[in-house]
Short mmCIF file of C-alpha atoms and ligand atoms in Angstrom, two decimals:
data_model
loop_
_atom_site.label_atom_id
_atom_site.label_comp_id
_atom_site.label_asym_id
_atom_site.label_seq_id
_atom_site.Cartn_x
_atom_site.Cartn_y
_atom_site.Cartn_z
CA MET A 11 122.96 116.56 105.64
CA LYS A 12 124.27 119.53 107.55
CA LEU A 13 125.15 118.78 111.15
CA ASN A 14 124.64 121.52 113.72
CA ILE A 15 125.88 120.88 117.22
CA ALA A 16 124.25 123.34 119.59
CA GLN A 17 125.09 123.79 123.23
CA ASN A 18 121.84 122.47 124.64
CA GLU A 19 118.22 121.71 123.78
CA GLN A 20 117.17 125.28 124.48
CA LYS A 21 119.55 126.53 121.80
CA ILE A 22 118.26 123.87 119.38
CA SER A 23 114.68 124.86 120.05
CA GLN A 24 115.50 128.48 119.25
CA LEU A 25 117.25 127.59 115.98
CA VAL A 26 114.42 125.30 114.90
CA ALA A 27 111.71 127.76 115.97
CA ASP A 28 113.56 130.46 113.95
CA GLU A 29 113.22 128.31 110.83
CA ILE A 30 109.55 127.63 111.49
CA GLU A 31 108.81 131.28 112.27
CA ASN A 32 110.56 132.44 109.09
CA LEU A 33 108.72 129.84 107.02
CA ILE A 34 105.30 130.87 108.37
CA LYS A 35 106.09 134.57 107.83
CA ARG A 36 107.02 133.76 104.23
CA LYS A 37 104.14 131.31 103.72
CA PRO A 38 101.30 131.77 106.23
CA ASP A 39 99.61 128.51 105.13
CA ALA A 40 102.82 126.47 105.38
CA VAL A 41 102.52 122.72 105.78
CA LEU A 42 104.44 121.39 108.79
CA GLY A 43 105.27 117.72 109.30
CA LEU A 44 105.32 117.10 113.04
CA ALA A 45 106.72 114.48 115.38
CA THR A 46 105.88 113.39 118.91
CA GLY A 47 108.26 112.01 121.55
CA SER A 48 110.37 113.88 124.09
CA THR A 49 112.78 115.52 121.65
CA PRO A 50 110.53 118.11 119.96
CA ILE A 51 108.80 119.23 123.19
CA PRO A 52 111.19 122.19 123.79
CA VAL A 53 110.61 123.29 120.18
CA TYR A 54 106.85 123.22 120.73
CA GLN A 55 107.30 125.22 123.95
CA GLU A 56 109.32 127.81 122.06
CA LEU A 57 106.66 127.99 119.31
CA ILE A 58 103.97 128.51 121.96
CA ARG A 59 106.05 131.32 123.54
CA ARG A 60 106.47 133.02 120.18
CA HIS A 61 102.77 132.64 119.39
CA GLN A 62 101.86 134.17 122.76
CA ALA A 63 104.29 137.00 122.10
CA GLY A 64 102.41 137.71 118.84
CA ARG A 65 105.27 136.56 116.63
CA ILE A 66 103.71 133.49 114.98
CA ASP A 67 100.18 133.25 113.61
CA PHE A 68 99.13 129.62 113.10
CA SER A 69 95.66 130.44 111.78
CA GLN A 70 96.40 129.20 108.26
CA VAL A 71 99.13 126.66 109.05
CA ARG A 72 98.44 123.03 108.14
CA THR A 73 100.05 120.09 109.94
CA PHE A 74 100.56 116.40 109.26
CA ASN A 75 101.90 114.17 112.00
CA LEU A 76 104.22 111.30 111.27
CA ASP A 77 102.48 108.57 113.16
CA GLU A 78 99.95 107.24 115.64
CA TYR A 79 99.72 104.10 117.74
CA TYR A 80 97.49 101.51 116.13
CA GLY A 81 94.56 100.50 118.30
CA LEU A 82 94.43 103.63 120.44
CA ASP A 83 91.42 105.87 120.22
CA ARG A 84 92.42 109.51 119.85
CA SER A 85 90.92 110.23 123.28
CA HIS A 86 93.42 107.83 124.93
CA ASP A 87 95.81 109.85 127.08
CA GLN A 88 98.86 108.29 125.37
CA SER A 89 97.59 108.72 121.82
CA TYR A 90 99.72 111.01 119.70
CA TYR A 91 96.59 113.05 119.06
CA GLN A 92 96.44 113.87 122.79
CA PHE A 93 100.20 114.43 122.88
CA MET A 94 99.92 117.08 120.18
CA GLN A 95 96.96 118.75 121.89
CA THR A 96 98.81 118.87 125.20
CA HIS A 97 102.18 120.01 123.92
CA LEU A 98 101.22 122.31 121.07
CA PHE A 99 97.79 122.56 119.50
CA SER A 100 95.71 123.60 122.52
CA HIS A 101 98.09 126.54 123.09
CA ILE A 102 98.12 128.05 119.59
CA ASN A 103 95.56 129.40 117.13
CA ILE A 104 95.66 126.47 114.71
CA GLN A 105 92.34 125.44 113.16
CA GLU A 106 91.18 121.92 114.03
CA ASP A 107 90.45 121.25 110.33
CA ASN A 108 94.08 121.98 109.48
CA ILE A 109 95.43 119.33 111.87
CA HIS A 110 96.10 115.87 110.43
CA ILE A 111 97.20 112.99 112.62
CA PRO A 112 96.86 109.39 111.43
CA SER A 113 93.90 107.62 112.97
CA GLY A 114 94.84 104.78 115.31
CA GLN A 115 91.61 102.97 114.47
CA PRO A 116 90.95 103.13 110.73
CA ALA A 117 88.27 100.75 109.48
CA ASP A 118 90.29 99.93 106.36
CA VAL A 119 94.00 100.47 107.02
CA GLU A 120 95.15 100.34 103.41
CA ALA A 121 92.48 102.75 102.12
CA TYR A 122 93.08 105.06 105.08
CA CYS A 123 96.84 105.20 104.46
CA ARG A 124 96.34 106.07 100.77
CA GLU A 125 93.89 108.83 101.76
CA TYR A 126 96.33 110.27 104.34
CA GLU A 127 98.95 110.57 101.60
CA ALA A 128 96.44 112.02 99.13
CA GLU A 129 95.51 114.67 101.71
CA MET A 130 99.21 115.60 102.05
CA GLU A 131 99.47 115.89 98.28
CA ARG A 132 96.35 118.07 98.09
CA ALA A 133 97.91 120.35 100.72
CA GLY A 134 100.86 120.80 98.36
CA GLY A 135 103.27 118.56 100.28
CA VAL A 136 105.16 119.15 103.50
CA ASP A 137 107.27 122.32 103.57
CA LEU A 138 109.18 121.49 106.73
CA GLN A 139 109.33 118.10 108.42
CA LEU A 140 110.45 117.76 112.05
CA LEU A 141 111.94 114.40 113.00
CA GLY A 142 113.28 112.76 116.12
CA ILE A 143 115.35 109.60 115.87
CA GLY A 144 114.97 106.29 117.69
CA HIS A 145 117.96 104.65 119.39
CA ASN A 146 117.81 102.10 116.57
CA GLY A 147 117.77 104.77 113.84
CA HIS A 148 114.05 104.75 113.15
CA ILE A 149 112.34 107.86 111.82
CA GLY A 150 108.61 108.06 112.23
CA PHE A 151 108.04 104.40 112.99
CA ASN A 152 110.08 103.19 110.05
CA GLU A 153 111.98 100.54 111.97
CA PRO A 154 115.25 98.91 110.80
CA ALA A 155 114.33 96.00 108.51
CA LYS A 156 115.43 94.24 105.35
CA GLU A 157 112.99 96.40 103.41
CA LEU A 158 111.57 99.82 104.18
CA HIS A 159 108.14 100.99 103.04
CA PRO A 160 107.83 104.07 100.84
CA GLY A 161 104.23 104.87 101.74
CA THR A 162 102.10 105.32 104.86
CA HIS A 163 101.57 101.92 106.41
CA LEU A 164 100.84 99.79 109.45
CA VAL A 165 104.05 98.68 111.16
CA ARG A 166 104.93 96.29 113.97
CA LEU A 167 107.11 98.09 116.52
CA LYS A 168 110.46 96.63 117.52
CA PRO A 169 110.79 95.39 121.12
CA THR A 170 113.41 98.13 121.74
CA THR A 171 110.94 100.80 120.60
CA ILE A 172 108.21 99.35 122.82
CA GLU A 173 110.66 99.38 125.76
CA ALA A 174 111.72 102.97 125.02
CA ASN A 175 108.07 104.10 124.92
CA ALA A 176 107.00 102.13 128.01
CA ARG A 177 107.97 105.12 130.15
CA PHE A 178 104.74 106.82 129.11
CA PHE A 179 102.46 103.89 130.01
CA THR A 180 101.64 102.24 133.36
CA SER A 181 103.24 98.98 132.20
CA ILE A 182 105.04 97.69 129.12
CA GLU A 183 102.03 95.47 128.32
CA GLN A 184 99.97 98.61 127.75
CA VAL A 185 102.26 99.88 124.95
CA PRO A 186 100.67 99.27 121.54
CA THR A 187 102.71 96.87 119.42
CA GLN A 188 101.77 98.46 116.08
CA ALA A 189 101.53 101.93 114.64
CA ILE A 190 100.45 103.74 111.49
CA THR A 191 103.39 105.72 110.15
CA MET A 192 104.33 107.82 107.16
CA GLY A 193 106.76 105.85 105.02
CA MET A 194 110.22 106.76 103.79
CA GLN A 195 109.07 108.34 100.55
CA ASN A 196 106.44 110.42 102.36
CA ILE A 197 109.19 111.78 104.65
CA LEU A 198 111.73 112.30 101.88
CA LYS A 199 109.22 114.32 99.84
CA ALA A 200 109.30 117.15 102.39
CA LYS A 201 111.01 120.25 101.02
CA ARG A 202 113.08 120.73 104.16
CA ILE A 203 113.79 118.18 106.91
CA LEU A 204 115.08 118.91 110.41
CA LEU A 205 116.19 115.90 112.46
CA LEU A 206 116.68 116.59 116.16
CA ALA A 207 118.50 114.53 118.78
CA THR A 208 119.30 115.40 122.36
CA GLY A 209 120.91 113.60 125.29
CA ARG A 210 123.81 111.19 125.75
CA ASP A 211 121.61 108.19 124.92
CA LYS A 212 121.39 109.39 121.28
CA ALA A 213 125.18 109.78 120.84
CA GLU A 214 125.76 106.27 119.42
CA ILE A 215 123.01 106.45 116.82
CA ILE A 216 124.04 109.96 115.74
CA HIS A 217 127.62 108.73 115.36
CA LYS A 218 126.44 105.75 113.27
CA LEU A 219 124.16 107.96 111.19
CA ILE A 220 126.94 110.36 110.31
CA HIS A 221 129.64 107.75 109.70
CA THR A 222 127.82 104.96 107.85
CA GLY A 223 126.40 104.88 104.35
CA ILE A 224 122.77 104.38 103.40
CA THR A 225 121.35 101.23 104.93
CA THR A 226 117.93 99.91 105.89
CA ASP A 227 119.55 99.01 109.25
CA ILE A 228 119.44 102.75 109.99
CA PRO A 229 116.31 104.15 108.32
CA ALA A 230 117.45 107.72 109.12
CA SER A 231 120.46 107.16 106.83
CA PHE A 232 118.09 107.53 103.84
CA LEU A 233 118.00 111.24 104.69
CA LYS A 234 121.42 111.33 102.97
CA LEU A 235 119.50 111.11 99.68
CA HIS A 236 117.79 114.44 100.39
CA ASP A 237 119.59 117.69 99.67
CA ASN A 238 117.95 119.89 102.31
CA VAL A 239 118.36 118.20 105.69
CA GLY A 240 119.54 119.89 108.86
CA ILE A 241 120.55 117.73 111.81
CA PHE A 242 120.41 119.51 115.15
CA VAL A 243 122.02 117.81 118.12
CA ASP A 244 123.04 119.02 121.53
CA GLU A 245 126.60 118.54 122.81
CA GLU A 246 125.67 115.25 124.48
CA ALA A 247 124.05 113.68 121.40
CA GLY A 248 126.92 115.04 119.29
CA SER A 249 129.63 113.91 121.70
CA LEU A 250 130.89 111.00 119.56
CA VAL A 251 130.84 112.85 116.26
CA ALA A 252 133.90 114.56 114.85
CA SER A 253 133.04 118.22 115.08
CA CYS A 254 131.53 120.17 112.24
CA ALA A 255 129.69 122.41 114.64
CA THR A 256 128.14 125.68 113.64
CA SER A 257 126.83 126.91 116.96
C1 F6R B 317 107.47 110.23 117.00
C2 F6R B 317 108.33 109.44 116.13
C3 F6R B 317 109.54 108.73 116.63
C4 F6R B 317 110.37 109.54 117.63
C5 F6R B 317 111.58 108.75 118.10
C6 F6R B 317 112.37 109.49 119.14
O1 F6R B 317 106.40 110.81 116.27
O2 F6R B 317 108.01 109.36 114.99
O3 F6R B 317 110.35 108.41 115.52
O4 F6R B 317 110.78 110.74 117.02
O5 F6R B 317 111.15 107.52 118.64
O6 F6R B 317 111.60 109.64 120.30
P1 F6R B 317 112.09 110.56 121.50
O7 F6R B 317 112.09 111.96 121.00
O8 F6R B 317 111.07 110.36 122.58
O9 F6R B 317 113.46 110.09 121.87
#
């Protein structure tokens, strides 16, 4: 894992958008693994700017999102499908058929999860996976637990995750308690992984991630098994980490 401490989220979004732009120039039908949440929003804004400036053509790009709330229809304003439309897809020239976001209402969860993975395989696997990190170290919705799941699966969200996500709903009772998420093996299969963290409230988990070994208590620590991971944090999220800054 290579840690990059950038000055602020704007700088991170430029560095990450540079990687994505270079990848798409090299491979116009690149497969991107995408995340929702607050952290990647500035990256998406930067990608939209570059698309509007004629620098990035998304017409052949394929995307697979990490997760979706279980029980929400994709038309629900807090579904991750709507999040991606609002923050990225409706502003770029991506083809609807090339967008993959887990369904929040599959008829047969198990069969649906296997098919989602098969679709990723048929696409040739994820070239570049964007990740945020939960305060508890989750990636996707792989929550700390005694055992982690390799494949795409239905997961019960931790109370702390439900609390953290309540800010987007009218009340905490409205937050779904389960989600469909890519599993650890799905994530670790990506050829390149970029984990982003911004803000003082992520400083503790970034410190733990860097300074502890591999443990299911911090699912993100499994990224240490992958040899092509970049961690991008701003000065606040990196404030407790001994410096190995590059920018
Ligand atoms: C979102 C996801 C989550 C978030 C994490 C951080 O698709 O998979 O793991 O990346 O909860 O969320 P934010 O960025 O809102 O702090």
